[in-house]
Amino acid sequence: MIEDVGRPAYQQMAADLRAQIASGKLAVGSAVPSTAQLSKQYGVSVTVVRAAINQLRADGLVVGQPGKAVYVRATPEAMANERVQLQDLAGQVKELRASLNDVAEREESTSIDQLRAEVADLRRQLGSCHAQLMDLYSRMGQPYPHEDAERETAPKRRRAPTGTEIGT
Amino acid sequence: MIEDVGRPAYQQMAADLRAQIASGKLAVGSAVPSTAQLSKQYGVSVTVVRAAINQLRADGLVVGQPGKAVYVRATPEAMANERVQLQDLAGQVKELRASLNDVAEREESTSIDQLRAEVADLRRQLGSCHAQLMDLYSRMGQPYPHEDAERETAPKRRRAPTGTEIGT
DNA sequence: GCCCATTTGTTCGTATGTATA
DNA sequence: TTATACATACGAACAAATGGG
């Protein structure tokens, strides 16, 4: 199925899992097969599986719950939408600026009606722009337990098995 | 120096390196100490060092060059700026929309001079907004070889050591 | 040009802790 | 309690790139 051996195995595996998520074979909310199962399926060590899963998690596509499974969080399209939306937003603001520039240039010799129409058009464009940005902001700010994710209740020191104490 | 043992060692180490980058002890463009050196310094295995470096690389703070070293790419502040700028941008667009709303509401009974002043003010706000978004877009779109980074010239198959062939 | 040491990157194996069922 | 699963951490090996002798 995969014959591009020019790339590391964990990247190929991550790409394959991404494709499965995008195609719907791994639906959002469902569980990814366990590390051991993936290790047997793909014929690689658990290290490669972990590396692939880590890459997907870094991209925000999956989230792991210890003791349970790794769950699909979102599709690659939804993640790519953020960048695409940002690009669209840039284009919209640019057009908006050009329109406003035209208004400022021709405002001396235009009638009130035309001015009114232009302002209404500007208002429509800005409304669409605003809606996109709100969606973009909410999607980036809300559902992301990324980074630290402070222990909400009790710090509950997890473990100190071998060499957890690190210093200079 | 670090006594919070409630978190994994590689996360503590990543946080410490982040702080060093932020404080300037690890300047942008300089090289991070090698894996072996960091392993001795912090008293952890190379696995922990690799995990910490991987986290910093996933955040876009450092980039590694095989055979040479891992170099500091940007500061955490500059990375956080993207989100802050997005937030500011959201606020600015919101204000802009409110101003435009007021213009549309009061355009019937205002003089040309006042309308002109408001349009000029809108134009100034939109200009600032546009500049911020352009900076944000260029910073996200340009210097990022993230994701796949297709081989630009020759695919140049790198290696196939043990079990690179993976299948279903 | 060739050899060698260093460094990053990838991959293997294994062990342990914690969480869930 | 037992079993499964994720997460962390240890050690070791090899490939590729870099740079010095």
GROMACS .gro file of C-alpha atoms (C1' of nucleotides) in nm:
model
  378
    1MET     CA    1   0.000   0.000   0.000
    2ILE     CA    2   0.281   0.236   0.086
    3GLU     CA    3   0.597   0.210  -0.116
    4ASP     CA    4   0.760   0.551  -0.066
    5VAL     CA    5   1.056   0.435   0.138
    6GLY     CA    6   1.236   0.766   0.105
    7ARG     CA    7   1.068   0.898   0.417
    8PRO     CA    8   1.083   0.779   0.777
    9ALA     CA    9   0.836   0.509   0.872
   10TYR     CA   10   0.668   0.714   1.144
   11GLN     CA   11   0.598   0.993   0.894
   12GLN     CA   12   0.450   0.752   0.645
   13MET     CA   13   0.239   0.604   0.919
   14ALA     CA   14   0.124   0.945   1.035
   15ALA     CA   15   0.032   1.036   0.678
   16ASP     CA   16  -0.162   0.712   0.641
   17LEU     CA   17  -0.353   0.771   0.963
   18ARG     CA   18  -0.421   1.129   0.852
   19ALA     CA   19  -0.565   0.997   0.528
   20GLN     CA   20  -0.783   0.752   0.718
   21ILE     CA   21  -0.913   1.032   0.936
   22ALA     CA   22  -0.977   1.250   0.633
   23SER     CA   23  -1.157   0.971   0.447
   24GLY     CA   24  -1.376   0.891   0.743
   25LYS     CA   25  -1.244   0.540   0.801
   26LEU     CA   26  -1.139   0.679   1.136
   27ALA     CA   27  -1.437   0.890   1.229
   28VAL     CA   28  -1.415   1.189   1.460
   29GLY     CA   29  -1.482   1.075   1.814
   30SER     CA   30  -1.387   0.715   1.749
   31ALA     CA   31  -1.084   0.543   1.895
   32VAL     CA   32  -0.763   0.478   1.707
   33PRO     CA   33  -0.646   0.116   1.732
   34SER     CA   34  -0.418   0.052   2.027
   35THR     CA   35  -0.044   0.086   2.008
   36ALA     CA   36   0.007  -0.290   2.006
   37GLN     CA   37  -0.249  -0.342   1.730
   38LEU     CA   38  -0.101  -0.071   1.512
   39SER     CA   39   0.243  -0.216   1.576
   40LYS     CA   40   0.132  -0.554   1.442
   41GLN     CA   41  -0.073  -0.407   1.157
   42TYR     CA   42   0.205  -0.193   1.018
   43GLY     CA   43   0.486  -0.423   1.114
   44VAL     CA   44   0.682  -0.163   1.305
   45SER     CA   45   0.793  -0.121   1.662
   46VAL     CA   46   0.592   0.062   1.921
   47THR     CA   47   0.841   0.346   1.902
   48VAL     CA   48   0.735   0.422   1.546
   49VAL     CA   49   0.369   0.403   1.641
   50ARG     CA   50   0.424   0.638   1.932
   51ALA     CA   51   0.613   0.882   1.710
   52ALA     CA   52   0.333   0.883   1.453
   53ILE     CA   53   0.067   0.933   1.719
   54ASN     CA   54   0.272   1.211   1.875
   55GLN     CA   55   0.285   1.389   1.542
   56LEU     CA   56  -0.091   1.364   1.500
   57ARG     CA   57  -0.137   1.490   1.852
   58ALA     CA   58   0.096   1.782   1.793
   59ASP     CA   59  -0.125   1.873   1.497
   60GLY     CA   60  -0.431   1.854   1.721
   61LEU     CA   61  -0.589   1.568   1.527
   62VAL     CA   62  -0.602   1.318   1.813
   63VAL     CA   63  -0.600   1.319   2.191
   64GLY     CA   64  -0.494   1.031   2.413
   65GLN     CA   65  -0.653   0.924   2.737
   66PRO     CA   66  -0.434   0.703   2.956
   67GLY     CA   67  -0.599   0.373   3.029
   68LYS     CA   68  -0.855   0.412   2.754
   69ALA     CA   69  -0.749   0.493   2.401
   70VAL     CA   70  -0.643   0.761   2.157
   71TYR     CA   71  -0.944   0.938   2.012
   72VAL     CA   72  -0.986   1.127   1.687
   73ARG     CA   73  -1.042   1.492   1.770
   74ALA     CA   74  -1.079   1.663   1.432
   75THR     CA   75  -1.021   1.618   1.062
   76PRO     CA   76  -0.717   1.752   0.878
   77GLU     CA   77  -0.950   1.969   0.670
   78ALA     CA   78  -1.086   2.141   0.977
   79MET     CA   79  -0.732   2.206   1.094
   80ALA     CA   80  -0.621   2.333   0.755
   81ASN     CA   81  -0.927   2.556   0.750
   82GLU     CA   82  -0.767   2.781   1.006
   83ARG     CA   83  -0.487   2.876   0.771
   84VAL     CA   84  -0.718   2.898   0.470
   85GLN     CA   85  -0.957   3.117   0.663
   86LEU     CA   86  -0.672   3.340   0.767
   87GLN     CA   87  -0.573   3.374   0.405
   88ASP     CA   88  -0.929   3.453   0.301
   89LEU     CA   89  -0.948   3.703   0.581
   90ALA     CA   90  -0.638   3.874   0.453
   91GLY     CA   91  -0.788   3.900   0.106
   92GLN     CA   92  -1.115   4.032   0.237
   93VAL     CA   93  -0.950   4.299   0.446
   94LYS     CA   94  -0.744   4.400   0.147
   95GLU     CA   95  -1.051   4.440  -0.071
   96LEU     CA   96  -1.223   4.622   0.209
   97ARG     CA   97  -0.936   4.864   0.232
   98ALA     CA   98  -0.943   4.924  -0.142
   99SER     CA   99  -1.314   4.993  -0.134
  100LEU     CA  100  -1.275   5.231   0.155
  101ASN     CA  101  -0.999   5.402  -0.034
  102ASP     CA  102  -1.226   5.454  -0.331
  103VAL     CA  103  -1.492   5.596  -0.106
  104ALA     CA  104  -1.249   5.841   0.045
  105GLU     CA  105  -1.126   5.946  -0.298
  106ARG     CA  106  -1.464   5.996  -0.460
  107GLU     CA  107  -1.661   6.121  -0.166
  108GLU     CA  108  -1.635   6.481  -0.275
  109SER     CA  109  -1.827   6.443  -0.597
  110THR     CA  110  -2.068   6.161  -0.520
  111SER     CA  111  -2.426   6.182  -0.418
  112ILE     CA  112  -2.561   6.079  -0.084
  113ASP     CA  113  -2.730   5.778  -0.239
  114GLN     CA  114  -2.413   5.640  -0.387
  115LEU     CA  115  -2.227   5.702  -0.064
  116ARG     CA  116  -2.502   5.520   0.118
  117ALA     CA  117  -2.478   5.222  -0.116
  118GLU     CA  118  -2.104   5.200  -0.073
  119VAL     CA  119  -2.127   5.215   0.302
  120ALA     CA  120  -2.387   4.939   0.294
  121ASP     CA  121  -2.162   4.727   0.078
  122LEU     CA  122  -1.871   4.790   0.307
  123ARG     CA  123  -2.085   4.695   0.599
  124ARG     CA  124  -2.177   4.367   0.435
  125GLN     CA  125  -1.817   4.283   0.358
  126LEU     CA  126  -1.702   4.370   0.707
  127GLY     CA  127  -1.980   4.161   0.855
  128SER     CA  128  -1.867   3.855   0.663
  129CYS     CA  129  -1.508   3.928   0.758
  130HIS     CA  130  -1.604   3.964   1.120
  131ALA     CA  131  -1.796   3.636   1.125
  132GLN     CA  132  -1.502   3.448   0.981
  133LEU     CA  133  -1.262   3.594   1.230
  134MET     CA  134  -1.490   3.516   1.522
  135ASP     CA  135  -1.515   3.156   1.408
  136LEU     CA  136  -1.140   3.141   1.367
  137TYR     CA  137  -1.077   3.287   1.708
  138SER     CA  138  -1.322   3.063   1.886
  139ARG     CA  139  -1.175   2.760   1.718
  140MET     CA  140  -0.824   2.851   1.823
  141GLY     CA  141  -0.900   2.973   2.171
  142GLN     CA  142  -1.149   2.726   2.299
  143PRO     CA  143  -1.102   2.357   2.239
  144TYR     CA  144  -0.729   2.345   2.282
  145PRO     CA  145  -0.595   2.168   2.592
  146HIS     CA  146  -0.255   2.201   2.426
  147GLU     CA  147   0.063   2.314   2.605
  148ASP     CA  148   0.041   2.273   2.982
  149ALA     CA  149  -0.320   2.201   3.080
  150GLU     CA  150  -0.280   2.271   3.452
  151ARG     CA  151  -0.415   2.013   3.691
  152GLU     CA  152  -0.757   2.155   3.764
  153THR     CA  153  -0.809   2.030   4.121
  154ALA     CA  154  -0.526   1.872   4.317
  155PRO     CA  155  -0.171   1.877   4.179
  156LYS     CA  156  -0.158   1.510   4.272
  157ARG     CA  157   0.208   1.436   4.207
  158ARG     CA  158   0.207   1.165   3.949
  159ARG     CA  159   0.529   0.974   3.982
  160ALA     CA  160   0.901   0.982   4.041
  161PRO     CA  161   1.030   0.651   3.912
  162THR     CA  162   1.393   0.679   3.817
  163GLY     CA  163   1.547   1.013   3.747
  164THR     CA  164   1.272   1.269   3.756
  165GLU     CA  165   1.478   1.517   3.954
  166ILE     CA  166   1.660   1.729   3.703
  167GLY     CA  167   1.894   2.012   3.768
  168THR     CA  168   2.177   2.209   3.617
  169MET     CA  169   1.663   2.454   4.049
  170ILE     CA  170   1.357   2.258   3.946
  171GLU     CA  171   1.167   2.082   4.221
  172ASP     CA  172   0.823   2.035   4.069
  173VAL     CA  173   0.834   1.658   4.034
  174GLY     CA  174   0.464   1.635   3.958
  175ARG     CA  175   0.532   1.674   3.589
  176PRO     CA  176   0.730   1.454   3.349
  177ALA     CA  177   1.099   1.529   3.326
  178TYR     CA  178   1.093   1.605   2.954
  179GLN     CA  179   0.824   1.868   3.009
  180GLN     CA  180   1.021   2.030   3.289
  181MET     CA  181   1.326   2.030   3.069
  182ALA     CA  182   1.134   2.180   2.778
  183ALA     CA  183   0.999   2.451   3.005
  184ASP     CA  184   1.348   2.526   3.133
  185LEU     CA  185   1.487   2.552   2.780
  186ARG     CA  186   1.194   2.776   2.685
  187ALA     CA  187   1.277   3.002   2.975
  188GLN     CA  188   1.640   3.015   2.868
  189ILE     CA  189   1.536   3.111   2.517
  190ALA     CA  190   1.299   3.375   2.651
  191SER     CA  191   1.561   3.520   2.885
  192GLY     CA  192   1.820   3.538   2.610
  193LYS     CA  193   2.061   3.290   2.764
  194LEU     CA  194   1.993   3.093   2.450
  195ALA     CA  195   1.991   3.365   2.186
  196VAL     CA  196   1.803   3.337   1.860
  197GLY     CA  197   2.033   3.191   1.597
  198SER     CA  198   2.264   3.029   1.848
  199ALA     CA  199   2.304   2.655   1.893
  200VAL     CA  200   2.146   2.456   2.172
  201PRO     CA  201   2.396   2.229   2.353
  202SER     CA  202   2.420   1.884   2.201
  203THR     CA  203   2.208   1.595   2.314
  204ALA     CA  204   2.495   1.437   2.503
  205GLN     CA  205   2.581   1.760   2.681
  206LEU     CA  206   2.223   1.825   2.785
  207SER     CA  207   2.196   1.465   2.901
  208LYS     CA  208   2.492   1.513   3.135
  209GLN     CA  209   2.386   1.860   3.245
  210TYR     CA  210   2.034   1.763   3.346
  211GLY     CA  211   2.119   1.413   3.458
  212VAL     CA  212   1.863   1.245   3.236
  213SER     CA  213   1.878   0.999   2.952
  214VAL     CA  214   1.902   1.104   2.591
  215THR     CA  215   1.541   0.996   2.548
  216VAL     CA  216   1.423   1.273   2.777
  217VAL     CA  217   1.643   1.525   2.597
  218ARG     CA  218   1.509   1.416   2.260
  219ALA     CA  219   1.151   1.442   2.385
  220ALA     CA  220   1.210   1.793   2.517
  221ILE     CA  221   1.376   1.905   2.195
  222ASN     CA  222   1.095   1.751   1.993
  223GLN     CA  223   0.842   1.952   2.189
  224LEU     CA  224   1.032   2.274   2.129
  225ARG     CA  225   1.057   2.188   1.761
  226ALA     CA  226   0.686   2.116   1.741
  227ASP     CA  227   0.629   2.464   1.882
  228GLY     CA  228   0.856   2.611   1.616
  229LEU     CA  229   1.109   2.740   1.867
  230VAL     CA  230   1.408   2.541   1.739
  231VAL     CA  231   1.518   2.369   1.420
  232GLY     CA  232   1.774   2.091   1.395
  233GLN     CA  233   2.037   2.036   1.130
  234PRO     CA  234   2.174   1.680   1.115
  235GLY     CA  235   2.547   1.676   1.160
  236LYS     CA  236   2.559   2.025   1.304
  237ALA     CA  237   2.333   2.128   1.588
  238VAL     CA  238   1.988   2.241   1.697
  239TYR     CA  239   1.946   2.613   1.650
  240VAL     CA  240   1.713   2.857   1.821
  241ARG     CA  241   1.463   2.979   1.566
  242ALA     CA  242   1.240   3.222   1.759
  243THR     CA  243   1.144   3.330   2.107
  244PRO     CA  244   0.831   3.208   2.286
  245GLU     CA  245   0.706   3.566   2.292
  246ALA     CA  246   0.723   3.592   1.916
  247MET     CA  247   0.529   3.269   1.889
  248ALA     CA  248   0.272   3.382   2.143
  249ASN     CA  249   0.244   3.709   1.954
  250GLU     CA  250   0.059   3.532   1.679
  251ARG     CA  251  -0.229   3.449   1.909
  252VAL     CA  252  -0.218   3.789   2.078
  253GLN     CA  253  -0.220   3.963   1.744
  254LEU     CA  254  -0.513   3.752   1.635
  255GLN     CA  255  -0.697   3.855   1.949
  256ASP     CA  256  -0.618   4.221   1.893
  257LEU     CA  257  -0.727   4.184   1.536
  258ALA     CA  258  -1.059   4.045   1.648
  259GLY     CA  259  -1.113   4.342   1.877
  260GLN     CA  260  -1.019   4.590   1.609
  261VAL     CA  261  -1.254   4.438   1.355
  262LYS     CA  262  -1.530   4.444   1.614
  263GLU     CA  263  -1.478   4.811   1.685
  264LEU     CA  264  -1.455   4.876   1.315
  265ARG     CA  265  -1.786   4.709   1.260
  266ALA     CA  266  -1.947   4.907   1.539
  267SER     CA  267  -1.818   5.231   1.392
  268LEU     CA  268  -1.944   5.139   1.050
  269ASN     CA  269  -2.277   5.054   1.203
  270ASP     CA  270  -2.300   5.398   1.357
  271VAL     CA  271  -2.216   5.553   1.024
  272ALA     CA  272  -2.489   5.357   0.852
  273GLU     CA  273  -2.741   5.454   1.120
  274ARG     CA  274  -2.668   5.823   1.130
  275GLU     CA  275  -2.583   5.882   0.768
  276GLU     CA  276  -2.924   6.024   0.693
  277SER     CA  277  -2.894   6.326   0.918
  278THR     CA  278  -2.525   6.402   0.921
  279SER     CA  279  -2.338   6.653   0.721
  280ILE     CA  280  -2.085   6.572   0.454
  281ASP     CA  281  -1.803   6.694   0.677
  282GLN     CA  282  -1.889   6.461   0.961
  283LEU     CA  283  -1.932   6.173   0.722
  284ARG     CA  284  -1.597   6.254   0.575
  285ALA     CA  285  -1.434   6.255   0.918
  286GLU     CA  286  -1.584   5.920   1.007
  287VAL     CA  287  -1.474   5.765   0.682
  288ALA     CA  288  -1.124   5.895   0.743
  289ASP     CA  289  -1.125   5.748   1.093
  290LEU     CA  290  -1.249   5.416   0.959
  291ARG     CA  291  -0.981   5.424   0.700
  292ARG     CA  292  -0.714   5.476   0.963
  293GLN     CA  293  -0.843   5.189   1.176
  294LEU     CA  294  -0.868   4.955   0.881
  295GLY     CA  295  -0.515   5.046   0.777
  296SER     CA  296  -0.378   4.946   1.115
  297CYS     CA  297  -0.585   4.632   1.109
  298HIS     CA  298  -0.462   4.547   0.764
  299ALA     CA  299  -0.100   4.599   0.860
  300GLN     CA  300  -0.130   4.368   1.157
  301LEU     CA  301  -0.295   4.098   0.953
  302MET     CA  302  -0.033   4.122   0.682
  303ASP     CA  303   0.241   4.084   0.938
  304LEU     CA  304   0.060   3.792   1.095
  305TYR     CA  305   0.008   3.623   0.763
  306SER     CA  306   0.365   3.668   0.648
  307ARG     CA  307   0.491   3.533   0.976
  308MET     CA  308   0.276   3.223   0.949
  309GLY     CA  309   0.306   3.161   0.579
  310GLN     CA  310   0.667   3.221   0.503
  311PRO     CA  311   0.930   3.083   0.735
  312TYR     CA  312   0.758   2.758   0.811
  313PRO     CA  313   0.900   2.435   0.658
  314HIS     CA  314   0.658   2.256   0.889
  315GLU     CA  315   0.444   1.954   0.793
  316ASP     CA  316   0.583   1.769   0.494
  317ALA     CA  317   0.839   1.996   0.327
  318GLU     CA  318   0.858   1.815  -0.006
  319ARG     CA  319   1.202   1.743  -0.137
  320GLU     CA  320   1.257   2.040  -0.366
  321THR     CA  321   1.489   1.886  -0.625
  322ALA     CA  322   1.565   1.515  -0.619
  323PRO     CA  323   1.368   1.285  -0.389
  324LYS     CA  324   1.705   1.143  -0.285
  325ARG     CA  325   1.589   0.843  -0.086
  326ARG     CA  326   1.754   0.870   0.249
  327ARG     CA  327   1.769   0.523   0.397
  328ALA     CA  328   1.595   0.196   0.460
  329PRO     CA  329   1.766   0.043   0.761
  330THR     CA  330   1.547  -0.210   0.932
  331GLY     CA  331   1.175  -0.210   0.883
  332THR     CA  332   1.092   0.091   0.674
  333GLU     CA  333   0.845  -0.098   0.460
  334ILE     CA  334   0.509  -0.063   0.625
  335GLY     CA  335   0.179  -0.196   0.509
  336THR     CA  336  -0.168  -0.281   0.626
  337DG     C1'  337   4.024   1.265  -0.132
  338DC     C1'  338   3.978   0.971   0.270
  339DC     C1'  339   3.908   0.861   0.743
  340DC     C1'  340   3.716   0.970   1.187
  341DA     C1'  341   3.473   1.197   1.556
  342DT     C1'  342   3.055   1.448   1.659
  343DT     C1'  343   2.568   1.538   1.611
  344DT     C1'  344   2.102   1.491   1.463
  345DG     C1'  345   1.742   1.170   1.329
  346DT     C1'  346   1.529   0.728   1.324
  347DT     C1'  347   1.436   0.271   1.502
  348DC     C1'  348   1.456  -0.110   1.790
  349DG     C1'  349   1.370  -0.336   2.264
  350DT     C1'  350   1.224  -0.314   2.736
  351DA     C1'  351   1.065  -0.157   3.188
  352DT     C1'  352   0.770   0.109   3.494
  353DG     C1'  353   0.390   0.414   3.645
  354DT     C1'  354  -0.087   0.544   3.610
  355DA     C1'  355  -0.555   0.514   3.451
  356DT     C1'  356  -0.953   0.260   3.292
  357DA     C1'  357  -1.256  -0.134   3.268
  358DT     C1'  358  -0.754  -0.818   4.125
  359DT     C1'  359  -0.643  -0.866   3.679
  360DA     C1'  360  -0.592  -0.713   3.226
  361DT     C1'  361  -0.546  -0.362   2.885
  362DA     C1'  362  -0.376   0.080   2.728
  363DC     C1'  363  -0.145   0.520   2.734
  364DA     C1'  364   0.262   0.777   2.891
  365DT     C1'  365   0.716   0.809   3.040
  366DA     C1'  366   1.186   0.663   3.068
  367DC     C1'  367   1.585   0.374   3.022
  368DG     C1'  368   1.950   0.176   2.690
  369DA     C1'  369   2.139   0.068   2.238
  370DA     C1'  370   2.217   0.073   1.750
  371DC     C1'  371   2.243   0.256   1.274
  372DA     C1'  372   2.210   0.611   0.888
  373DA     C1'  373   2.323   1.058   0.724
  374DA     C1'  374   2.536   1.504   0.748
  375DT     C1'  375   2.902   1.797   0.906
  376DG     C1'  376   3.368   1.926   0.993
  377DG     C1'  377   3.858   1.847   1.111
  378DG     C1'  378   4.285   1.614   1.034
   0.00000   0.00000   0.00000
